[in-house]
Amino acid sequence: MAPKTMFEKIWNSHIVHEVDGQPTILYVDLHLVHEVTSPQAFDGLRLNNRKV
């Protein structure tokens, strides 16, 4: 087994559900909202019918 990067270790430890060809669902235990870009980010989620 090849060694994993820190990113891979963190990503893999937060996977909730994974299906080939679909976006991976991750558990996010902390989200810091930046007030300059958060409206665009939430609009993008809404336009793509993604739930938070």
Short mmCIF file of N, CA and C in Angstrom, two decimals, residues 33-48:
data_model
loop_
_atom_site.label_atom_id
_atom_site.label_comp_id
_atom_site.label_asym_id
_atom_site.label_seq_id
_atom_site.Cartn_x
_atom_site.Cartn_y
_atom_site.Cartn_z
N VAL A 33 -17.45 30.65 7.54
CA VAL A 33 -18.08 31.39 6.44
C VAL A 33 -17.37 32.73 6.28
N HIS A 34 -16.93 32.99 5.07
CA HIS A 34 -16.30 34.27 4.75
C HIS A 34 -17.38 35.15 4.13
N GLU A 35 -17.65 36.27 4.73
CA GLU A 35 -18.80 37.09 4.34
C GLU A 35 -18.72 37.68 2.94
N VAL A 36 -17.56 37.68 2.32
CA VAL A 36 -17.45 38.25 0.97
C VAL A 36 -17.98 37.27 -0.08
N THR A 37 -17.70 35.99 0.09
CA THR A 37 -18.06 35.02 -0.95
C THR A 37 -19.18 34.06 -0.55
N SER A 38 -19.65 34.11 0.68
CA SER A 38 -20.68 33.15 1.10
C SER A 38 -21.98 33.28 0.31
N PRO A 39 -22.46 34.49 -0.06
CA PRO A 39 -23.70 34.55 -0.84
C PRO A 39 -23.59 33.80 -2.17
N GLN A 40 -22.47 33.94 -2.87
CA GLN A 40 -22.29 33.24 -4.14
C GLN A 40 -22.21 31.73 -3.92
N ALA A 41 -21.54 31.32 -2.87
CA ALA A 41 -21.42 29.89 -2.59
C ALA A 41 -22.78 29.27 -2.31
N PHE A 42 -23.59 29.93 -1.49
CA PHE A 42 -24.91 29.38 -1.17
C PHE A 42 -25.85 29.47 -2.36
N ASP A 43 -25.71 30.49 -3.22
CA ASP A 43 -26.49 30.54 -4.46
C ASP A 43 -26.14 29.35 -5.35
N GLY A 44 -24.85 29.04 -5.44
CA GLY A 44 -24.42 27.89 -6.24
C GLY A 44 -25.00 26.59 -5.72
N LEU A 45 -25.02 26.42 -4.41
CA LEU A 45 -25.63 25.22 -3.82
C LEU A 45 -27.12 25.16 -4.14
N ARG A 46 -27.80 26.29 -4.00
CA ARG A 46 -29.24 26.36 -4.26
C ARG A 46 -29.54 26.05 -5.73
N LEU A 47 -28.77 26.64 -6.65
CA LEU A 47 -28.99 26.43 -8.09
C LEU A 47 -28.78 24.98 -8.50
N ASN A 48 -27.92 24.27 -7.78
CA ASN A 48 -27.65 22.86 -8.09
C ASN A 48 -28.45 21.91 -7.23
#
